[in-house]
Coordinates of C-alpha atoms and ligand atoms in Angstrom, one line a residue:
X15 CA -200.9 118.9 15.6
X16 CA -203.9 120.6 14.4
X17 CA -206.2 119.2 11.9
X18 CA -208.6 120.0 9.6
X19 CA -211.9 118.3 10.2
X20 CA -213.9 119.2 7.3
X21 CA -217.0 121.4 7.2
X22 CA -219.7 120.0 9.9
X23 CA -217.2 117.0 9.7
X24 CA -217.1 116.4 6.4
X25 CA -214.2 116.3 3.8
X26 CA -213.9 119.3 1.6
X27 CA -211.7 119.2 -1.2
X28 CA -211.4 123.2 -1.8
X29 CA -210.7 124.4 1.8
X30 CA -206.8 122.6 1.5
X31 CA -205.0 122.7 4.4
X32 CA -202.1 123.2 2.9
X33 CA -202.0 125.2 -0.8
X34 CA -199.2 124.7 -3.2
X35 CA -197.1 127.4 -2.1
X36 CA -197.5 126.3 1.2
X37 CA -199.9 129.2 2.3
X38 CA -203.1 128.0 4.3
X39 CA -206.2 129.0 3.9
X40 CA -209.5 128.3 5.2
X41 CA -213.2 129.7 4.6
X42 CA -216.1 129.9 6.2
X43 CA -218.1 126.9 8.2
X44 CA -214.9 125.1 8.2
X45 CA -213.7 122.9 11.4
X46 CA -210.5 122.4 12.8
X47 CA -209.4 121.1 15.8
X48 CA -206.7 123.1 17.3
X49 CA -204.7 123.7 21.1
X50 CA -204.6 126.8 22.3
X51 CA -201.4 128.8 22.7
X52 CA -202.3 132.0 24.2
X53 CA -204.8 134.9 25.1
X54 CA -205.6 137.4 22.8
X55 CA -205.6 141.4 24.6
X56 CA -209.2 141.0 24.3
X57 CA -208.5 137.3 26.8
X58 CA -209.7 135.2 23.3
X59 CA -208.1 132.2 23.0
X60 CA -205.3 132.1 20.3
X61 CA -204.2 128.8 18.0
X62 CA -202.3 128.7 15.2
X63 CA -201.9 126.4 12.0
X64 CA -198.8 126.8 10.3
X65 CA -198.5 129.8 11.5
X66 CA -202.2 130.7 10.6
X67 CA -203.4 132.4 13.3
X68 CA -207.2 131.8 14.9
X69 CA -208.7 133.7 17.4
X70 CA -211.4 131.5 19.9
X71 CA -213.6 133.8 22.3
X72 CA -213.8 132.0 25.4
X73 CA -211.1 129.2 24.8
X74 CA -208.5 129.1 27.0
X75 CA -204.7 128.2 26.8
X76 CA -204.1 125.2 26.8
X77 CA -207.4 123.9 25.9
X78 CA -207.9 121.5 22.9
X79 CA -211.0 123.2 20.8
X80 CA -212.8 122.1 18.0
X81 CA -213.7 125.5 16.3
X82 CA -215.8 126.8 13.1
X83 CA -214.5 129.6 10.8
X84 CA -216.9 132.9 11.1
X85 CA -214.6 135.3 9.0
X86 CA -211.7 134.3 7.5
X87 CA -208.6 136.7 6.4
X88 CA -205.5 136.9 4.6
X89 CA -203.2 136.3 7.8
X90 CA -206.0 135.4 10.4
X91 CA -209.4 133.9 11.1
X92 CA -212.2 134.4 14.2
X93 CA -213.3 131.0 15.2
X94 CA -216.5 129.9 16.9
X95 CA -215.8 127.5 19.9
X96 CA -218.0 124.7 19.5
X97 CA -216.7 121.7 21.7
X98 CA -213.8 121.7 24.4
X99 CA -212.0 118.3 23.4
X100 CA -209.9 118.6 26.4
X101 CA -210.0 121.0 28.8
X102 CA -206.7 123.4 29.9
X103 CA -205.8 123.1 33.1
X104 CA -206.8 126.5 34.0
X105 CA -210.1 126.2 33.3
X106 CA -212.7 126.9 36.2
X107 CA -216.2 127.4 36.3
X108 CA -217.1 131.0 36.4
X109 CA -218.5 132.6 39.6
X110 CA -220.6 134.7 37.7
X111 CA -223.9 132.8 36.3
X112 CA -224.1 135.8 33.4
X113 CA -220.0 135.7 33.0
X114 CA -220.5 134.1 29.3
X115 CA -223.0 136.7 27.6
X116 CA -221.8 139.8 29.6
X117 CA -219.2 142.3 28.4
X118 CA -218.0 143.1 31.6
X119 CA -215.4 140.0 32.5
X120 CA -213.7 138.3 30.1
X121 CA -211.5 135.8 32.2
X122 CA -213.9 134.6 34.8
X123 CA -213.3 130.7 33.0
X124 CA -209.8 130.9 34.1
X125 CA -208.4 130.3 37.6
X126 CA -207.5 133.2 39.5
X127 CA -203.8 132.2 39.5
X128 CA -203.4 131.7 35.8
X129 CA -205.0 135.1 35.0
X130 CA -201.9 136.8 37.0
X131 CA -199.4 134.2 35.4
X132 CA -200.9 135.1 31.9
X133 CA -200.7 138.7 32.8
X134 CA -197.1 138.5 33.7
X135 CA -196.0 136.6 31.2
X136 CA -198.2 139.3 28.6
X137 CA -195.4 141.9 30.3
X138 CA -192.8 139.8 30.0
X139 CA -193.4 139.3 26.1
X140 CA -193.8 142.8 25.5
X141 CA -190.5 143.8 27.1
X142 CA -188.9 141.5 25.5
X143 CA -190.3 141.7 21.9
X144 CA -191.1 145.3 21.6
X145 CA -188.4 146.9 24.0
X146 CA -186.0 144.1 22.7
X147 CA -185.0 143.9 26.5
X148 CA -183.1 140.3 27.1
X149 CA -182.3 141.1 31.0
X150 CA -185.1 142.4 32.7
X151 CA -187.4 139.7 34.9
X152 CA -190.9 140.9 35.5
X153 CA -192.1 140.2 39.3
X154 CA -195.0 138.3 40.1
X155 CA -198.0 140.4 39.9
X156 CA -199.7 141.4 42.8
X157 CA -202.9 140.4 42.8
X158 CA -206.4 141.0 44.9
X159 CA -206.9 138.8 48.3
X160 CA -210.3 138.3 47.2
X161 CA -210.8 139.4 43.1
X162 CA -214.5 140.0 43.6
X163 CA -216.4 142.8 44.4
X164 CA -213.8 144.8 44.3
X165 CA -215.2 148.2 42.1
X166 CA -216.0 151.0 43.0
X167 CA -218.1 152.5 40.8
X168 CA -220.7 151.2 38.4
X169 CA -222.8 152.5 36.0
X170 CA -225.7 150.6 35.1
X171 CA -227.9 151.1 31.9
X172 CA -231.8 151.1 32.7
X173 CA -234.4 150.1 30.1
X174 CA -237.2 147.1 29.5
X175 CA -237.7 142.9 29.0
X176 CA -239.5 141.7 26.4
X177 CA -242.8 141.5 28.8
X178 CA -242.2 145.3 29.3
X179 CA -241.0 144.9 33.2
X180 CA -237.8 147.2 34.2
X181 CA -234.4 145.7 34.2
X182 CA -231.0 146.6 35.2
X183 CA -228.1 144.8 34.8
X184 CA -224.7 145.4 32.2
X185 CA -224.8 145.4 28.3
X186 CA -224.4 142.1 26.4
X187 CA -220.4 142.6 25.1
X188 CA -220.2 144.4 21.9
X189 CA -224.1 145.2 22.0
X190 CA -226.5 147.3 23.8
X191 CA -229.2 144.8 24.7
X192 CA -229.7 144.4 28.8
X193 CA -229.0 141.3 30.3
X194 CA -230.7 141.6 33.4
X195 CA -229.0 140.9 36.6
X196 CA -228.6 142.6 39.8
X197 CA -225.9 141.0 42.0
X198 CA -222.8 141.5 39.7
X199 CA -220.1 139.7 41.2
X200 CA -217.5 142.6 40.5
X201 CA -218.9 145.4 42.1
X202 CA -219.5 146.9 45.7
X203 CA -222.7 144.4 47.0
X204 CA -224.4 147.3 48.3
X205 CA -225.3 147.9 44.2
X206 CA -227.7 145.1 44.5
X207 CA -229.8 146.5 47.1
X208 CA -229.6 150.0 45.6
X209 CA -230.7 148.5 42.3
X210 CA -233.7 147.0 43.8
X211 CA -234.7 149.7 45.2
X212 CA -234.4 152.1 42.3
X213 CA -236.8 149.2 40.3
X214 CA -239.7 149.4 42.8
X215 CA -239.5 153.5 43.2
X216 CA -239.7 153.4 39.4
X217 CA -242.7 150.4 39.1
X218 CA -244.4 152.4 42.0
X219 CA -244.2 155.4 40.5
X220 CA -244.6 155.3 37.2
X221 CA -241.6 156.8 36.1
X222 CA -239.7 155.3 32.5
X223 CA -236.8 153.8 31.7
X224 CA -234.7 155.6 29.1
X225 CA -235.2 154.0 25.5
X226 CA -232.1 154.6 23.3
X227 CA -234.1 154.0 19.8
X228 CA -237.2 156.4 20.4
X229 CA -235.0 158.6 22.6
X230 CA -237.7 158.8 25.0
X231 CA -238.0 158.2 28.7
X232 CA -236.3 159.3 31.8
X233 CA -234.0 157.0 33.9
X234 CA -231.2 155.8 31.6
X235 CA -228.1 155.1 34.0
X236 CA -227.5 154.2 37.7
X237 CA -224.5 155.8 38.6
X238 CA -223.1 153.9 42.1
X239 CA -220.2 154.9 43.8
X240 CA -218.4 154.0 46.8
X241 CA -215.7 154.9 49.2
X242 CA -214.2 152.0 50.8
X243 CA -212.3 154.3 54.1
X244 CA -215.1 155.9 55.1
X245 CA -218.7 153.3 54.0
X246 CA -220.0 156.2 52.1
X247 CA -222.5 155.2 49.4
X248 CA -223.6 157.9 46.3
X249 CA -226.4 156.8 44.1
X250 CA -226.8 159.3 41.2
X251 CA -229.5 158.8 38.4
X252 CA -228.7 159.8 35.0
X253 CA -232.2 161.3 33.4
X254 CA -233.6 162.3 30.2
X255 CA -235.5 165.1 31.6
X256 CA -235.1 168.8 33.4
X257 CA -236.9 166.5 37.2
X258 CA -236.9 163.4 38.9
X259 CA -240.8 162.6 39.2
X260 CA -241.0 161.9 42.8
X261 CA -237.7 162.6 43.7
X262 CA -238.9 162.5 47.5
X263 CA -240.2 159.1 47.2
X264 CA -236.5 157.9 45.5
X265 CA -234.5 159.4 48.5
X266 CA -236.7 157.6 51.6
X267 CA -237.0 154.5 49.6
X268 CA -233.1 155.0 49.4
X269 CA -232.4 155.7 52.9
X270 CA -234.7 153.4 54.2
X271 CA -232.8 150.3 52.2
X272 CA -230.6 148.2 53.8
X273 CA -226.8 148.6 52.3
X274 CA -225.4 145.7 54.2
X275 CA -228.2 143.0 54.1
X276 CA -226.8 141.6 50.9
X277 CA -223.2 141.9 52.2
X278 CA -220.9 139.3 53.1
X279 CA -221.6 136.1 51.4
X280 CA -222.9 135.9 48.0
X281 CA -222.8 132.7 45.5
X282 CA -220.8 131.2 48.2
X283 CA -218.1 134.4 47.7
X284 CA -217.1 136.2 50.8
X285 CA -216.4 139.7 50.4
X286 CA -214.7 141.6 53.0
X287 CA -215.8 145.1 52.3
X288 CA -217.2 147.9 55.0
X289 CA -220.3 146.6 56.3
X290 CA -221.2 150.1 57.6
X291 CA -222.0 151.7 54.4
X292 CA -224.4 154.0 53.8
X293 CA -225.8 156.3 51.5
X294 CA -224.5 159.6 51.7
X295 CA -225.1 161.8 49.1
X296 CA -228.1 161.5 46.5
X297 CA -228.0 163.2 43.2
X298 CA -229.4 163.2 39.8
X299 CA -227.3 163.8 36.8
X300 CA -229.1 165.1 33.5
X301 CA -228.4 164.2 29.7
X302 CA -231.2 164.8 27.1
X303 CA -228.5 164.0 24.9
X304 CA -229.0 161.3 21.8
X305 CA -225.9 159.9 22.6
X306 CA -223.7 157.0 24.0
X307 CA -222.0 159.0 26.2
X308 CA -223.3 158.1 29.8
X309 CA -223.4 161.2 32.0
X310 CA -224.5 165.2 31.5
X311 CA -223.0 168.1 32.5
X312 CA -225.4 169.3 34.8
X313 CA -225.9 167.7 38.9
X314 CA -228.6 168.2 41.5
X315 CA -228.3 167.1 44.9
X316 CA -231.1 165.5 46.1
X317 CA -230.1 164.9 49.4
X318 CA -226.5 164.6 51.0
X319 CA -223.4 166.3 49.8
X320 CA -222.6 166.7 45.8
X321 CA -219.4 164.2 46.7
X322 CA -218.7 161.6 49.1
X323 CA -215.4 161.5 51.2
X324 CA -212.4 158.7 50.6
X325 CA -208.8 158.3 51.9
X326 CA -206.1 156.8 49.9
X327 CA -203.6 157.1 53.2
X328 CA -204.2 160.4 55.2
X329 CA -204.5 161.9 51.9
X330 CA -208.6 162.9 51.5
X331 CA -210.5 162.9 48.2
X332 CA -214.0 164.4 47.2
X333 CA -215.2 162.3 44.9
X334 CA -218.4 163.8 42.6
X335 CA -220.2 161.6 39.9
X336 CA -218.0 163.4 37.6
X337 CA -214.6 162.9 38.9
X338 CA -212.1 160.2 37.7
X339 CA -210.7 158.2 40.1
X340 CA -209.1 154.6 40.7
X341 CA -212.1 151.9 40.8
X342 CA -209.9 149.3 42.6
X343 CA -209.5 150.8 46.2
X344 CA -207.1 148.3 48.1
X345 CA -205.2 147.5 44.5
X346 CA -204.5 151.3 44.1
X347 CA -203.2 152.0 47.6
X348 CA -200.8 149.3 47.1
X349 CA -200.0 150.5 44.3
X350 CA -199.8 154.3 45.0
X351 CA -197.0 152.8 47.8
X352 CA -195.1 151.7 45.3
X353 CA -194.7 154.1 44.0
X354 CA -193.5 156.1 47.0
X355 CA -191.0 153.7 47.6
X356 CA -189.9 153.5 44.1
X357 CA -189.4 157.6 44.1
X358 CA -187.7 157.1 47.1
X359 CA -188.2 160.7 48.7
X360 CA -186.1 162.3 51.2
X361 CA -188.2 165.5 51.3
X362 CA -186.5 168.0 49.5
X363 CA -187.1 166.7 45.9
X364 CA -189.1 168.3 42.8
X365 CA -191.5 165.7 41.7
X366 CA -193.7 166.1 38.1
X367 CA -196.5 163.8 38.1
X368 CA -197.4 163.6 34.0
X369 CA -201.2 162.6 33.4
X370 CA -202.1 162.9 36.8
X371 CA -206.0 162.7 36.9
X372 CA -207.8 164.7 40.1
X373 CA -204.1 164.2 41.3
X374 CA -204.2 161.0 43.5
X375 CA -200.7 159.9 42.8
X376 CA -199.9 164.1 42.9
X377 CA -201.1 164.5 46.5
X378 CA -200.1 160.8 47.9
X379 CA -196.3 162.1 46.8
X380 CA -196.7 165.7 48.3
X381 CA -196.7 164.2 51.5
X382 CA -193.2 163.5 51.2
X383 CA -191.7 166.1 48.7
X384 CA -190.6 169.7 48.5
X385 CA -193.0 170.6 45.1
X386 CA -195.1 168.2 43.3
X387 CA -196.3 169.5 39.6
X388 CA -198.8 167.7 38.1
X389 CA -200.2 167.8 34.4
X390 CA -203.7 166.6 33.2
X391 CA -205.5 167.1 30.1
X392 CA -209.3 167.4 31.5
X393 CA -209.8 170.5 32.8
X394 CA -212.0 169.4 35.5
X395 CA -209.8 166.6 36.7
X396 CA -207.3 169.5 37.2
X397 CA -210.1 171.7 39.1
X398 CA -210.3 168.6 40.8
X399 CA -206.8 167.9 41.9
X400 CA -206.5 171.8 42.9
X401 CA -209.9 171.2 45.4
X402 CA -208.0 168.1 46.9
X403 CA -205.0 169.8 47.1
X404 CA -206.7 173.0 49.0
X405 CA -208.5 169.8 51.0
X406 CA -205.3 168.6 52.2
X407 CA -203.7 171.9 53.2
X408 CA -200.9 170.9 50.7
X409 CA -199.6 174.2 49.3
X410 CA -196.2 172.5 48.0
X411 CA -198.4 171.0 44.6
X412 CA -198.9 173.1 41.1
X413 CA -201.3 171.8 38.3
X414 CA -201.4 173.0 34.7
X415 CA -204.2 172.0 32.5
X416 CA -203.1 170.7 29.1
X417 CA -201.3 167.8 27.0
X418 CA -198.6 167.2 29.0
X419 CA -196.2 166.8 25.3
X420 CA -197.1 170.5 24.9
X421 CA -196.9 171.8 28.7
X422 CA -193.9 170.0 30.2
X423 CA -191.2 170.7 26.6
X424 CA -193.1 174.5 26.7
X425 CA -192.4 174.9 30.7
X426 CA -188.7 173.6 29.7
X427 CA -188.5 176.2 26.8
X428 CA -189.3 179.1 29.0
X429 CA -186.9 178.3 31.5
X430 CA -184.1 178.5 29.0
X431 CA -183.3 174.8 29.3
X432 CA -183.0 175.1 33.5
X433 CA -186.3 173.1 34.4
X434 CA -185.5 170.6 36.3
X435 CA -186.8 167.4 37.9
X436 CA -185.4 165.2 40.8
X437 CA -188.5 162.5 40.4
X438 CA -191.4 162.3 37.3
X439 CA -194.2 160.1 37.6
X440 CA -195.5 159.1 34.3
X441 CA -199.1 157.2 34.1
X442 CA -200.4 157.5 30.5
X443 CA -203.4 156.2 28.9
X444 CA -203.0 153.3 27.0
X445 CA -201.3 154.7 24.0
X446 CA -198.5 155.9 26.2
X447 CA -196.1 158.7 25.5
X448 CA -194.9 161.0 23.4
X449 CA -191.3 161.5 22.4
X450 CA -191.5 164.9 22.7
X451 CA -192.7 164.0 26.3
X452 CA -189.9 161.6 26.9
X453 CA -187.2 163.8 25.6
X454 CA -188.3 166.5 27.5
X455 CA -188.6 164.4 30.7
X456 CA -184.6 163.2 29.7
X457 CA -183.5 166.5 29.4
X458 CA -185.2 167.3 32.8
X459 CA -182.6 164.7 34.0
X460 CA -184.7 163.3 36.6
X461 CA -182.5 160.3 38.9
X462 CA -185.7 158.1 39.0
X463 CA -188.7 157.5 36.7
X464 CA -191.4 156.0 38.0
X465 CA -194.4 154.4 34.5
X466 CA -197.2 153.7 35.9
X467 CA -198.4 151.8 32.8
X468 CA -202.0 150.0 31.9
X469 CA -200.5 149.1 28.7
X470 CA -197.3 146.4 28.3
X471 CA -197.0 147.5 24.5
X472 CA -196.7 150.7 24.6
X473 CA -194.5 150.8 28.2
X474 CA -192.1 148.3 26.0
X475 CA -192.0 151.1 23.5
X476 CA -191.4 154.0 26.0
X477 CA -188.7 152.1 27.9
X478 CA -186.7 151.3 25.4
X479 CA -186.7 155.2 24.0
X480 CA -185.6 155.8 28.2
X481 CA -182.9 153.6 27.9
X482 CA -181.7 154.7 24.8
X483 CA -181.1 157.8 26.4
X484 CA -179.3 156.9 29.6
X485 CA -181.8 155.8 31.8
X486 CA -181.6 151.6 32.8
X487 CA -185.2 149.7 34.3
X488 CA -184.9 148.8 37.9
X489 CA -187.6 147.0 38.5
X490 CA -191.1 146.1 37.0
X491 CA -194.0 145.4 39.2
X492 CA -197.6 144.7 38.1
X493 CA -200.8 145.0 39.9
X494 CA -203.8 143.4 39.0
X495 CA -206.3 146.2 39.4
X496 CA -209.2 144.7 38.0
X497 CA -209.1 140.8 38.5
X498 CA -211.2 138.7 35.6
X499 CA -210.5 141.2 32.9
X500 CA -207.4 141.1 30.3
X501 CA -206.5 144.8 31.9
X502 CA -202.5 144.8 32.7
X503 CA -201.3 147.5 34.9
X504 CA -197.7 147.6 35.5
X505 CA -195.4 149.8 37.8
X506 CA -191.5 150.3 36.8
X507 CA -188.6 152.4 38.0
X508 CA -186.3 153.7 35.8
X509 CA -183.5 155.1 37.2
X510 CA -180.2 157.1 35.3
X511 CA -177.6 155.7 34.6
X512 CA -174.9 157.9 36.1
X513 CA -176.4 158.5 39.5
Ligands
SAH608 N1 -202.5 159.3 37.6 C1 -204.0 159.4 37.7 C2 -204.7 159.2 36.4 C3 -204.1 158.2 35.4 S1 -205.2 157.9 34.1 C4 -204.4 158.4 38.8 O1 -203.7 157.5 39.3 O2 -205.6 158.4 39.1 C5 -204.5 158.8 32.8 C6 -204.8 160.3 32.8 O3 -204.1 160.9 31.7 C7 -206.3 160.6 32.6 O4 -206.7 161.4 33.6 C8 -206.3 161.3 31.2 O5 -207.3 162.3 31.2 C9 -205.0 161.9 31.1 N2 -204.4 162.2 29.8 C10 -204.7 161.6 28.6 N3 -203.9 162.1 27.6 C11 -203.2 163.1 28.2 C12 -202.2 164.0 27.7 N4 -201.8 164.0 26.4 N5 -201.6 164.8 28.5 C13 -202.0 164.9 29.8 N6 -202.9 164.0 30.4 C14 -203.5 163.2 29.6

């Protein structure tokens, strides 16, 4: 049971714990010691006190905390974790020496094995709550052989320590102060070397890091990407200026590093990614922009192609700074056969792939159908998916440009009611779908649905409209895509009833 230990651990009359009508209340500074229930969608600890509910960043579940109000409300409170009483059982030390002050990992204090359980069991909650579902059993997820290093892009912001030296590293969560740090244990290694090698072109040559207050300055991002089929490496700078002073000096410095010497073992964590990369297309990205947003419009090649290649199957992909695509390579190939095997195709099928991106999921389908459709809101993502499709020789794909609530019930309307669909693929951002989407989708009366969903909530929601309207779930299967975040990506088939 939970108790109230007084403020710095000393009685206090007004902050009951209990008020007459049985409501509790607390304030500011108070202390309590409470057990932790659950994670939060943010991965804060949650405990509750008759049914108050306190929310503990970096507690754990089943932890016993002694907390501090910071800011207390009506129905909730945030609580400062100020001494772990006894520790949950799925505590671990993180990997990470940075994993506490840096916004980029939020679970990297909890073992592997209990992030995937938590992550299940998140699903599981959902369906149940929200889609009122009482039959359906979420599979184990499928997680990462190795959840480290496992990105495969990164963007990291440029600027100066107190002592004015360069630094790279991520922003401190919620904030936009550097913490400095090169060897980030979720991303490609190769970053590290390229980051230390961007530093000494810049020290040597005199040339500034961004700064966001005076708006002054030139480097302001390092833009790394990587494909894991083929090694190839882009580096692309993000610049407050028209040039790259020097640019010569950044591409031999570049070439000259060694991708692979910090490969392999690092903080005692093996990685098992291409030890042949290399660096194959050089760029610099501009934004003079007073903004947040990271990259410009506008790309030169400095040396190298404007894209580097990847293959997600025998399907090929250009990948430019600009273009969206899936950061967890091994996690989305799994996943992307998944998906084939949940649409099932025999080859003569009409798929429509709703919010497809550059088409990935599109293209990997193609292979198999009669006519893949695909419908993305970003323009370029479509001029994107059109490229790969022209890439791939795959003449059997279509992609329209536009919200795919207004293109796929418009298509519908024009073909008087006769558009038809034998599979959709649905993988929405996290708010989900419309339900002008879904009806249209229902009246397409497609025998198998396959949600791609990085949202349990809102797939909960949208299944429970599908079923509603004579579709039944098969099966749900998550993935973890990006191991020591809260992210929750789940695949289900929904199939109709009557076929
Ligand atoms: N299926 C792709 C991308 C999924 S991410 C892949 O596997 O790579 C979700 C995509 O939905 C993004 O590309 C986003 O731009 C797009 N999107 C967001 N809102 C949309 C809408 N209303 N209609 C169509 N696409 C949308």
């Amino acid at each position: 049971m939970p108790g109230y230990i007084g403020q710095s651990g000393t009685e206090d009359k007004n902050a009951a714990l209990q008020s007459e009508n049985n409501i509790f209340t607390c304030k500011k500074n108070d202390e309590f010691i409470i057990d932790i229930e659950d994670l939060g969608t943010d991965g804060e600890g949650i405990g509750k006190i008759q049914g108050y509910t306190l929310f503990v960043k970096d507690a754990l579940t089943g932890d016993k905390v002694r907390v501090k109000i910071m800011k207390a409300k009506k129905k909730y409170a945030y609580a400062k974790l100020l001494e772990i009483i006894e520790p949950s059982e799925w505590r671990t030390e993180p990997a990470c020496p940075v994993a506490k002050q840096c916004g980029g990992c939020q679970l990297q204090h909890c073992s592997y094995e209990k992030q995937l359980e938590w992550k299940r069991k998140k699903i599981q909650d959902c369906l149940n709550r929200i889609g009122g579902f009482t039959d359906i059993q979420t599979e184990p997820v499928i997680g990462m052989d190795i959840p480290y290093y496992y990105r495969n892009k990164a963007q990291f912001p440029v600027g100066y320590d107190k002592d004015g030296n360069i630094v790279t590293g991520f922003y401190a969560g919620r904030t936009h102060s550097i913490i400095p740090f090169k060897n980030c244990l979720v991303q490609h290694p190769c970053s590290s070397a390229i980051l230390e090698t961007v530093t000494k072109y810049m020290e040597e040559n005199k040339v500034s890091a961004y700064n966001e207050t005076n708006h002054k300055g030139i480097v302001r991002h390092i833009l790394i990407r990587t494909a894991q089929a083929t090694g190839e490496v882009m580096v692309c700078l993000i610049i407050n200026a028209d040039k790259l002073p020097y640019a010569d000096k950044l591409v031999k410095m570049l070439l000259e590093c060694s991708l692979s010497q910090k490969s392999g073992n690092i903080n005692g964590i093996n990685n098992n990614f291409n030890e042949n990369s290399f660096i194959k297309s050089i760029c610099i990205n501009i934004n003079k922009e007073n903004t947040n947003v990271i990259l410009g419009n506008s790309i030169e090649v400095l040396y190298g192609t404007p894209y580097i290649t990847d293959y997600i199957g025998e399907v090929v992909y250009h990948i430019s700074p600009l273009s969206f695509y899936q950061v967890n390579y091994g996690q989305t190939v799994r996943l992307y056969e998944k998906v084939m095997e949940f649409a099932d195709l025999k080859g003569d099928e009409v798929v429509w792939d709703l919010y497809c991106g550059i088409g990935t999921i599109s293209l990997f389908l193609a292979q198999k159908a009669a006519k893949v459709c695909g419908v993305e809101i970003v323009p370029q993502a479509v001029d994107d998916a059109r490229e790969n499709a022209i890439l791939n020789n795959m003449e059997n794909t279509e992609f329209f440009n536009g919200a795919a609530e207004e293109i796929v019930p418009l298509q519908y309307e024009k073909s008087g009611g006769k558009l038809k669909a034998d599979i959709v693929t649905l993988d929405p951002p996290r708010k989900g779908c419309d339900e002008k989407l879904l009806n249209t989708v229902v009246n397409m009366e497609p025998a198998r649905i396959v949600y791609v969903s990085c949202d349990p909530a809102t797939l909960a929601r949208d299944l429970k409209y599908l079923c509603n309207k004579g579709y039944e779930v098969g099966k749900v299967q998550p993935y973890d895509m990006f191991g020591q975040s809260c992210h929750i990506e789940t695949v289900v088939l929904i199939q109709r009833k009557d076929t």
